[in-house]
PDB file of C-alpha atoms and ligand atoms in Angstrom:
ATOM      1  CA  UNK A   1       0.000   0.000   0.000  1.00  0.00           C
ATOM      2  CA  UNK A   2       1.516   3.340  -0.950  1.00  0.00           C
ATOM      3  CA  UNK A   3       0.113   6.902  -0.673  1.00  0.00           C
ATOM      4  CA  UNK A   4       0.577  10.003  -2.556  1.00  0.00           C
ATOM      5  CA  UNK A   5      -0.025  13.304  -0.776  1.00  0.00           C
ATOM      6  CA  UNK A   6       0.654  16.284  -3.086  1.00  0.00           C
ATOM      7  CA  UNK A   7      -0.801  20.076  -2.764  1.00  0.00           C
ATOM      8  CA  UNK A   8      -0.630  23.523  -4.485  1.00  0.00           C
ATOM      9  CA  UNK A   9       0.752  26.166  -2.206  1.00  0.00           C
ATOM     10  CA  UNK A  10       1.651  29.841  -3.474  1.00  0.00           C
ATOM     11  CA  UNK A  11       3.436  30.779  -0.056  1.00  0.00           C
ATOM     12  CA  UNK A  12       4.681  27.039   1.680  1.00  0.00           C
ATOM     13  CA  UNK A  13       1.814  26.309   4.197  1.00  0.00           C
ATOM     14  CA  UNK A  14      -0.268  24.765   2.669  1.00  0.00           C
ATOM     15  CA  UNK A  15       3.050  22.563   1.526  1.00  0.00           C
ATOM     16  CA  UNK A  16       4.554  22.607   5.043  1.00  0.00           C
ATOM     17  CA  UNK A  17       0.621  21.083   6.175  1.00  0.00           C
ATOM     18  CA  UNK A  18       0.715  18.600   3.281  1.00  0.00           C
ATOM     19  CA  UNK A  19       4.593  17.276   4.840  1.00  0.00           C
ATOM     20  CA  UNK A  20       2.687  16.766   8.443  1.00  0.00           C
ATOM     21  CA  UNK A  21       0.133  14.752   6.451  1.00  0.00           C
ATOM     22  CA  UNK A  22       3.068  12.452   4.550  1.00  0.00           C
ATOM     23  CA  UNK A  23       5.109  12.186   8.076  1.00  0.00           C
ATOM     24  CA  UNK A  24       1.982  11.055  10.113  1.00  0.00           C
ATOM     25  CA  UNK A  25       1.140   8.274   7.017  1.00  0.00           C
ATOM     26  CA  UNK A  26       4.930   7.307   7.552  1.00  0.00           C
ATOM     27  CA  UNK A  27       5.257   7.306  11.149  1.00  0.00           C
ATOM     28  CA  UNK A  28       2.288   4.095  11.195  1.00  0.00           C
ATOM     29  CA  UNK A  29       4.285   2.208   8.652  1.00  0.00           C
ATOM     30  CA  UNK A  30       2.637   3.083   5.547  1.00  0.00           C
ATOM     31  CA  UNK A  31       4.938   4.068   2.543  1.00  0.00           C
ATOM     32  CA  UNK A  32       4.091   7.747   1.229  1.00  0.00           C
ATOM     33  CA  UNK A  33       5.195  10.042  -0.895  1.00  0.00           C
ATOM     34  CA  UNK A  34       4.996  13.790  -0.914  1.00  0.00           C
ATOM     35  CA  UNK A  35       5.474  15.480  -4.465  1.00  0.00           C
ATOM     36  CA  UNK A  36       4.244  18.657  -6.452  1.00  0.00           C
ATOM     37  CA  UNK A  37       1.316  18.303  -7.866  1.00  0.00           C
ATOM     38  CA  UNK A  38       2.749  19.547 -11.451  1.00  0.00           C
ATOM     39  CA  UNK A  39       5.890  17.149 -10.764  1.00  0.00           C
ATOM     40  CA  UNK A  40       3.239  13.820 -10.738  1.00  0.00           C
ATOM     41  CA  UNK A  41       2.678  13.050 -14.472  1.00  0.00           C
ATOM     42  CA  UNK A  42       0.364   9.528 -13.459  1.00  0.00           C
ATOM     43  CA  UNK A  43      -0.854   7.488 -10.457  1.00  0.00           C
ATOM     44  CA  UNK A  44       0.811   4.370 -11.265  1.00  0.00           C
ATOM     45  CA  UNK A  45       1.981   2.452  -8.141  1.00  0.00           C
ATOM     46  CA  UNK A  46       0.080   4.448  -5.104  1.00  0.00           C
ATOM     47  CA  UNK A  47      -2.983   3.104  -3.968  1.00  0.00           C
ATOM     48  CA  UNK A  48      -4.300   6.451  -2.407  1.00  0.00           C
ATOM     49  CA  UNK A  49      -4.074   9.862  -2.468  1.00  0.00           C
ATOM     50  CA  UNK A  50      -4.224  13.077  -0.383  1.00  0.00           C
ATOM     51  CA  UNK A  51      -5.046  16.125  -2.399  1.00  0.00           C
ATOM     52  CA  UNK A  52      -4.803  19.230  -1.375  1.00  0.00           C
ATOM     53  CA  UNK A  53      -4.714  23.405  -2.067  1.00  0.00           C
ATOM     54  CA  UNK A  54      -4.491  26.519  -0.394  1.00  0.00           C
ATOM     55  CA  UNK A  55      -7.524  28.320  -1.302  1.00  0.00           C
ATOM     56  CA  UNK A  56      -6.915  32.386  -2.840  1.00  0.00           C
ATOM     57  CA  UNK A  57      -9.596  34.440  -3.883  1.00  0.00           C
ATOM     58  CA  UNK A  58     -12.514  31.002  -3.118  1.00  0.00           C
ATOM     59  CA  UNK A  59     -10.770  29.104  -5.545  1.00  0.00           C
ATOM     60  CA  UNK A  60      -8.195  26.398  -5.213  1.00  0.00           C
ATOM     61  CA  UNK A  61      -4.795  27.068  -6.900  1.00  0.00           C
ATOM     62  CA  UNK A  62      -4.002  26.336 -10.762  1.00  0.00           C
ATOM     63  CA  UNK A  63      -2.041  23.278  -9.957  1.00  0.00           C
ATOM     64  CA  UNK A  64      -4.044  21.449  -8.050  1.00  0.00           C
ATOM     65  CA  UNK A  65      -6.966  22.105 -10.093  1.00  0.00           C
ATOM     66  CA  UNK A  66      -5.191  20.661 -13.202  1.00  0.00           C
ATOM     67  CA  UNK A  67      -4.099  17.698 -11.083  1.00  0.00           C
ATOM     68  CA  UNK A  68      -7.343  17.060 -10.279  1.00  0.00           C
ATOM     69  CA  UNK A  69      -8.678  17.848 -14.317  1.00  0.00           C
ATOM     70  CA  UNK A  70      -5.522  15.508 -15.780  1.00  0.00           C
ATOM     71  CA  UNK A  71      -6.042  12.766 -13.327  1.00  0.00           C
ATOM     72  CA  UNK A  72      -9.665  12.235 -12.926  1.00  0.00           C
ATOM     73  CA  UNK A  73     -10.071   8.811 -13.870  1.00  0.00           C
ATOM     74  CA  UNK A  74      -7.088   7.564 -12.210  1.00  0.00           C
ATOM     75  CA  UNK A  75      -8.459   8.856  -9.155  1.00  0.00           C
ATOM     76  CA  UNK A  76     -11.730   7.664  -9.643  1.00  0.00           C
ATOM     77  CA  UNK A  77      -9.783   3.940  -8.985  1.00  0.00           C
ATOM     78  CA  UNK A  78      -8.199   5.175  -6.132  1.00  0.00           C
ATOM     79  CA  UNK A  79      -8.881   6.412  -2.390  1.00  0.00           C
ATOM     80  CA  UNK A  80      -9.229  10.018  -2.278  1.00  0.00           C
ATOM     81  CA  UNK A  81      -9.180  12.696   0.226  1.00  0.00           C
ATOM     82  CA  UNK A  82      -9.184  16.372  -0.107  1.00  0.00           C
ATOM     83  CA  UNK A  83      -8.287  19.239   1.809  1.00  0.00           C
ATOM     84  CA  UNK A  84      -7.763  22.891   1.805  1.00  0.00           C
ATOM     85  CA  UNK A  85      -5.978  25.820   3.637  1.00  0.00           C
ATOM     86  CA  UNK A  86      -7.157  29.174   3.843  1.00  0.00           C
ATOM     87  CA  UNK A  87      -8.170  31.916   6.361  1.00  0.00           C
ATOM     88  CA  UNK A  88      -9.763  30.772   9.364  1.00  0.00           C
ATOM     89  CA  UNK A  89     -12.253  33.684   9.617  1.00  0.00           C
ATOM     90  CA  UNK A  90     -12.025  36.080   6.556  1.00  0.00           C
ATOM     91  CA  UNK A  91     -13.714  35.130   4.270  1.00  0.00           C
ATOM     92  CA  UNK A  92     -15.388  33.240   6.490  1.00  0.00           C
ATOM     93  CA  UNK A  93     -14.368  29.061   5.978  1.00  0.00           C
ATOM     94  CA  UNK A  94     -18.483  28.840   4.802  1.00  0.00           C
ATOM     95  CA  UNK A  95     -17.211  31.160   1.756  1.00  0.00           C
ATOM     96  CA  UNK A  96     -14.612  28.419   0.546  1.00  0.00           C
ATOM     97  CA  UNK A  97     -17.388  26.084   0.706  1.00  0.00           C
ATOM     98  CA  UNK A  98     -18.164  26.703  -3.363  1.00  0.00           C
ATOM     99  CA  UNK A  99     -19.978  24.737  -5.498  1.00  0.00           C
ATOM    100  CA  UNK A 100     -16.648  24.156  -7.457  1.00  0.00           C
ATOM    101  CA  UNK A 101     -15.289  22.625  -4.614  1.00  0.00           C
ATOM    102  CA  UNK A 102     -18.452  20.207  -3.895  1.00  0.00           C
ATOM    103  CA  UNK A 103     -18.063  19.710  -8.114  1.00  0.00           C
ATOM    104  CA  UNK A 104     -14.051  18.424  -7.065  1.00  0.00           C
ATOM    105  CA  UNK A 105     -15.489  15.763  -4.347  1.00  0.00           C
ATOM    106  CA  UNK A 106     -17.674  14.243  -7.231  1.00  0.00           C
ATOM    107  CA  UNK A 107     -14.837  14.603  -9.825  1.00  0.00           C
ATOM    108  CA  UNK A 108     -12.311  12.426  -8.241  1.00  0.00           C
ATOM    109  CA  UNK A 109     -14.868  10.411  -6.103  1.00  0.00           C
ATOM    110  CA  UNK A 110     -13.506  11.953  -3.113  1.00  0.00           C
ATOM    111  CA  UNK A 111     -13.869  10.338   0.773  1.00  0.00           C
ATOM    112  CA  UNK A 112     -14.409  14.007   1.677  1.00  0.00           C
ATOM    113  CA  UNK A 113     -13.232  17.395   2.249  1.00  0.00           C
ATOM    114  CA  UNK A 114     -11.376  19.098   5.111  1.00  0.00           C
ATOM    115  CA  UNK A 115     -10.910  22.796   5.735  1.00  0.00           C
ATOM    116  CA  UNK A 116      -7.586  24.133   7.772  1.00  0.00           C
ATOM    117  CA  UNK A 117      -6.499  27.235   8.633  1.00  0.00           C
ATOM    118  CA  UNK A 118      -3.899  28.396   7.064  1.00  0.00           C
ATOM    119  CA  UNK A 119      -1.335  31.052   7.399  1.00  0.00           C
ATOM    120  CA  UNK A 120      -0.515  34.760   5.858  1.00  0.00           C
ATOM    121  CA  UNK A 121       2.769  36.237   6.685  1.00  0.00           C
ATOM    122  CA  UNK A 122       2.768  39.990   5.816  1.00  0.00           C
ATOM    123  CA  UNK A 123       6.373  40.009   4.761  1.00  0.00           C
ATOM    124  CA  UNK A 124       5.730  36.746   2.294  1.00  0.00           C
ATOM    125  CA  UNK A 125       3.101  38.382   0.351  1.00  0.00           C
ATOM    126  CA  UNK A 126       3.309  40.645  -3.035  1.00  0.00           C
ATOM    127  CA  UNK A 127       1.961  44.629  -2.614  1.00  0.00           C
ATOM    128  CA  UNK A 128      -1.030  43.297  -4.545  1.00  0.00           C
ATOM    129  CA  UNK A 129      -1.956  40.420  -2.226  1.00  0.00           C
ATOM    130  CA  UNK A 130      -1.650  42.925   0.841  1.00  0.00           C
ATOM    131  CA  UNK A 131      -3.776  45.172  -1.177  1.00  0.00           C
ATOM    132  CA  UNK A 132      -6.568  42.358  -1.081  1.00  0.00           C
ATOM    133  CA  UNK A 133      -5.947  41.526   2.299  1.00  0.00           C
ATOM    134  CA  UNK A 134      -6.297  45.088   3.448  1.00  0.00           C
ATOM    135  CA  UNK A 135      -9.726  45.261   1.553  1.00  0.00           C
ATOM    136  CA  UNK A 136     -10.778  41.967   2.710  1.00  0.00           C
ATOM    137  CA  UNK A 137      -9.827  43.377   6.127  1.00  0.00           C
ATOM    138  CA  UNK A 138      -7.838  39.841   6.771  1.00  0.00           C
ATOM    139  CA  UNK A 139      -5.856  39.441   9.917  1.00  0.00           C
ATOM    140  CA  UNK A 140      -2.367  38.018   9.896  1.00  0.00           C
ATOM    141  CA  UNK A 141      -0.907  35.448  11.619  1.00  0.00           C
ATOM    142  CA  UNK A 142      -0.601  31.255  11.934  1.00  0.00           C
ATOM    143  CA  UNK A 143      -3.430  29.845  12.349  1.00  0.00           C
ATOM    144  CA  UNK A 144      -2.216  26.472  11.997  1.00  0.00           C
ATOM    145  CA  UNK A 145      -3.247  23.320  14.039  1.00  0.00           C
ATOM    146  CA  UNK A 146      -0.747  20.576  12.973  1.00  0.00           C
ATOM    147  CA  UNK A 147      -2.743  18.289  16.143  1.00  0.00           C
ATOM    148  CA  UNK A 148      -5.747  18.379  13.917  1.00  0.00           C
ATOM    149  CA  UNK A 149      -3.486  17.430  10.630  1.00  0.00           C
ATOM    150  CA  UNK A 150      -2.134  15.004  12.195  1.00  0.00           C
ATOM    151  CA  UNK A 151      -5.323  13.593  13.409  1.00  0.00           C
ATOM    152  CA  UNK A 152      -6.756  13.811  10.000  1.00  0.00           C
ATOM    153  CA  UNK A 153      -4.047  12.055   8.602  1.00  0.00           C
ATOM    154  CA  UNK A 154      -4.184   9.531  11.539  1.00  0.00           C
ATOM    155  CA  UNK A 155      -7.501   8.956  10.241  1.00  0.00           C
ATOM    156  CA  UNK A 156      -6.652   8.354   6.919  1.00  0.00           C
ATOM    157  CA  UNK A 157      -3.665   6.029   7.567  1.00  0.00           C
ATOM    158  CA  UNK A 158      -5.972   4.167  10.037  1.00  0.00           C
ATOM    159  CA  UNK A 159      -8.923   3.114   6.748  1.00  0.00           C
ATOM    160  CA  UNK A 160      -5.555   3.115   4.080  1.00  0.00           C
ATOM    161  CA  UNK A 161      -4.474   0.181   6.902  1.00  0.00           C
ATOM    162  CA  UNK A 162      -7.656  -1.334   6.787  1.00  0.00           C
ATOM    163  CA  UNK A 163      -8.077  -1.576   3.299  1.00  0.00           C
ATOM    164  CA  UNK A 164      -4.727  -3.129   3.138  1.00  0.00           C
ATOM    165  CA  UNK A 165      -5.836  -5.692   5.719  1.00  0.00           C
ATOM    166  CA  UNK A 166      -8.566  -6.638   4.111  1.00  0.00           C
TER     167      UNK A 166
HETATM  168  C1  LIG B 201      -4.633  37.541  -2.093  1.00  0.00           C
HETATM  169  C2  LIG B 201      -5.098  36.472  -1.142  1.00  0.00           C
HETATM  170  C3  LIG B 201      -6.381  35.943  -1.291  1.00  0.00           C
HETATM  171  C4  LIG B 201      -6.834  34.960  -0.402  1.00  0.00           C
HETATM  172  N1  LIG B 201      -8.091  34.467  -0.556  1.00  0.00           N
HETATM  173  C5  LIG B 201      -8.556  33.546   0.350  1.00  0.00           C
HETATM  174  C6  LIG B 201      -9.884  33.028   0.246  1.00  0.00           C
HETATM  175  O1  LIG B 201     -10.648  33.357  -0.640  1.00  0.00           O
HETATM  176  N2  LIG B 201     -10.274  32.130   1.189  1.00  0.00           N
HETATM  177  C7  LIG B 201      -9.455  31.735   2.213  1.00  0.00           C
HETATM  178  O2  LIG B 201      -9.865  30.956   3.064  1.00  0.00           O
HETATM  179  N3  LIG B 201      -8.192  32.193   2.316  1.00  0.00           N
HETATM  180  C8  LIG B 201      -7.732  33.079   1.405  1.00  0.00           C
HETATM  181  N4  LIG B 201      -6.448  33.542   1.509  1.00  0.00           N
HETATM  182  C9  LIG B 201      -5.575  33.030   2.579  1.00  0.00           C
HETATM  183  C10 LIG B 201      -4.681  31.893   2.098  1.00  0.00           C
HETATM  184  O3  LIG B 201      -5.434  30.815   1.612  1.00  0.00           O
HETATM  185  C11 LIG B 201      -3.853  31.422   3.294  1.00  0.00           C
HETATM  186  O4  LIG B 201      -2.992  32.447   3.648  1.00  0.00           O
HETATM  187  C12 LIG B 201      -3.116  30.133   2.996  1.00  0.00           C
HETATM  188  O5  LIG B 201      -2.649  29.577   4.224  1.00  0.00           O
HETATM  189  C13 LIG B 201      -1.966  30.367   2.050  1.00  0.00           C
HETATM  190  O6  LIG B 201      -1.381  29.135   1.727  1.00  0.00           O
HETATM  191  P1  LIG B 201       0.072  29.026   1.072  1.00  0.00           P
HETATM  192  O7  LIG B 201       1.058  29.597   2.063  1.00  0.00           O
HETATM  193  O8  LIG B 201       0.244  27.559   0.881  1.00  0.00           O
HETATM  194  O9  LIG B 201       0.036  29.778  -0.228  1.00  0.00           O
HETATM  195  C14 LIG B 201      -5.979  34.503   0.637  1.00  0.00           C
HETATM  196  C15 LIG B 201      -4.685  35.033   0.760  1.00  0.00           C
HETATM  197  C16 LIG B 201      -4.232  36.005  -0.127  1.00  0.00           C
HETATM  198  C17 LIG B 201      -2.845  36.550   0.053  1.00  0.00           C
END
């Protein structure tokens, strides 16, 4: 059994959130990988995958959409989950839940979706994206629970197990 957890991050959290996800599949024994999204050209030898994006603007980013568009009926045969990282409070997390996003669960035949908080670190960001988060009125900070990754991904190796087991 082998799992794939990739996800499209402008600014490294959501990437440094997808690493907690690969390390917690590892640490119960499970082999996983952790690659770019634009680096995986097809699915061939993992059994699952862990898809994920940090959400700008309601919409996940342009590489994890295109994963998702490329490998649709790969993952269709597979185990998926999906996540995404944004701001916990503005826009509110109800905002990120779009139709486009409910369209990805059915896509990919998805176990699900899970929201996390992300992270927006003044001095990362371009004069443009501090424009928007002025006008958005968006607060700064890390808002970050790697517990709740982990136990998501805890989860996830838990039914991957399972599934291997049976
Ligand atoms: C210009 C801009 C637009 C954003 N739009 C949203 C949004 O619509 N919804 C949301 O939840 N978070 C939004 N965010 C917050 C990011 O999703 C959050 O900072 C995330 O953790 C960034 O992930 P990254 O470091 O992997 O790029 C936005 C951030 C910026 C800078």
């Amino acid at each position: 059994m082998k799992v794939l957890v990739t996800a499209a991050s402008r600014h490294s959290s959501t990437r440094e959130i997808a690493a907690e996800i690969a390390a917690t599949i590892r640490a119960q024994g499970i082999e996983c990988d952790h690659r770019e999204p634009a680096e995986v050209k097809d699915l061939l030898g993992y059994d699952a995958v862990v898809l994920g994006s940090a959400i700008y603007v309601g919409q996940w980013l342009g590489d994890a959409k295109d994963f998702a568009d490329r490998l649709a009926p790969q993952l269709r045969e597979r185990k998926v989950w999906l996540f995404s990282s944004g701001l916990a409070n503005q826009p509110s997390k109800e905002a990120n839940n779009t139709p486009a996003l409910a369209a990805r669960v059915q896509q990919v035949g998805a176990e699900g979706h899970k929201h996390f908080p992300g992270k927006l670190d003044v001095l990362q960001l371009s004069l443009a994206e501090r424009a928007a988060i002025m006008a958005a009125r968006g607060k700064y900070g890390d808002s970050r629970d790697m517990s709740v990754v982990r136990g998501w991904a805890m989860a996830i190796a838990s039914e991957v197990s399972s599934v291997n087991a049976s």
